[in-house]
Amino acid sequence: MIDIICFSTTPWDPIPTRKQQIMKRMPENCRIFYLDPPVTYIGPLKDPSLRPYLTKFRKSPKRIKENLYVFALPPIMPFYNKKRSINKFNQKMIARFVQEVIYQNFGLKSPIIWTYMPNTVDILEYLPYEFLIYDCIDKHSEFQGFINKQIVEEMEDELAKKSNVVFTTTVGLYNKLKNLNSKTYLVPNGAEFEHFNKAAQRLSVPDIMKNIPHPIFGFVGVIHTWIDIQLIEYLASKRKDWSFVLIGPVGAGVNVDNLKKYKNVYLLGRVDHQILPQYVSQFDVCLNLFRVNKLSENVSPLKFYEYLATGKPIVSTSMPQVEEFSDVVYIGKDYDEILQKCEEAISEVNEGKDEKVLKRIEYARLTSWDSRVSQILEILKREGIYIE
């Protein structure tokens, strides 16, 4: 039996991301202990939905399947990305919880630590482990909030150097971390191909979308600070005959009041993942509109690969991980060009051409999560970490 402790940056529920997709595809001879990220004591003041996490750690773990458990961690002190001493205190407290609740109760001795969080470098001295894997999915130092960029960079650099294997999702992250650890590999994000490929067919219209006129330009995902809301406002103001449908929750600290002023913008909120293809199937064009900055330069957008699986036209802002699909994606460098690309995408729909549709679907098939995880396991095997 192989034990894996996964320190994640996102909770298991409700939105599946790279972390969940990889962990649930680990072989059955693995025991997975997935740790939701802890909230700070002041986190619920900014986002009330976090309040249950202040006490959730006292409850039994959620068992996803026979070999996969999800744990909540106890709350921690804030400002850990500004003061290294605070992070070290937090990690020592987390380590004590992990030792008592997981190591002792489940008989762990030297598990694999698989982390997505740079600050977990300070937990390593308190937890025995056999291998250390760092899966770097973002430019963490570019996030907004209580962050000292230099401290976050220092923690990540230390973590990368200590890791047996480092995975990255973008070329930019790969180039940075490869200089710190020769065992660094590029494995971009992927898509649940079979799930989102259902949207390639026009499924029954959800009640909430029955009165939304076509053409529909659709977005799926959390509306975070890195989504270019002003660009969506610009498009909605220029083409009032187009509908813009945004599916997903609004992130903490994000103001969408201006969007709500447009009659052709529809904020549908969170939709259950299982029925999401039914909604996406109503889209005429999919939108991948990130703000262009250092953060988006190092993002491998999950939604983009999910869009590919639908076969539908995709309009995107310029991102390195999207540029390689420029033969089937409409990429704009500025607001005016994005508007032009939207026009071109609608023309493709109206002309009913299947060549690009089929090519997008084939790209998605090659970048499915099953394919990505097979690649990851093969790399680990080459590096002496046998998970099979």
mmCIF file of C-alpha atoms in Angstrom, residues 39-55 250-253:
data_model
loop_
_atom_site.group_PDB
_atom_site.id
_atom_site.type_symbol
_atom_site.label_atom_id
_atom_site.label_comp_id
_atom_site.label_asym_id
_atom_site.label_seq_id
_atom_site.Cartn_x
_atom_site.Cartn_y
_atom_site.Cartn_z
ATOM 1 C CA VAL A 39 -8.775 28.992 6.604
ATOM 2 C CA THR A 40 -7.318 31.773 8.699
ATOM 3 C CA TYR A 41 -9.098 32.968 11.804
ATOM 4 C CA ILE A 42 -10.037 36.178 9.992
ATOM 5 C CA GLY A 43 -10.921 34.522 6.640
ATOM 6 C CA PRO A 44 -14.676 34.307 7.378
ATOM 7 C CA LEU A 45 -14.771 38.075 7.939
ATOM 8 C CA LYS A 46 -13.948 38.557 4.267
ATOM 9 C CA ASP A 47 -15.850 35.528 2.990
ATOM 10 C CA PRO A 48 -18.676 34.316 5.300
ATOM 11 C CA SER A 49 -18.952 31.040 3.365
ATOM 12 C CA LEU A 50 -15.685 29.994 5.037
ATOM 13 C CA ARG A 51 -17.191 30.061 8.527
ATOM 14 C CA PRO A 52 -17.955 26.288 8.677
ATOM 15 C CA TYR A 53 -14.242 25.597 8.108
ATOM 16 C CA LEU A 54 -13.405 27.059 11.525
ATOM 17 C CA THR A 55 -14.755 23.880 13.134
ATOM 18 C CA VAL A 250 -18.341 35.277 -7.725
ATOM 19 C CA GLY A 251 -15.025 35.239 -5.872
ATOM 20 C CA ALA A 252 -14.497 37.066 -2.588
ATOM 21 C CA GLY A 253 -13.709 40.735 -3.137
#
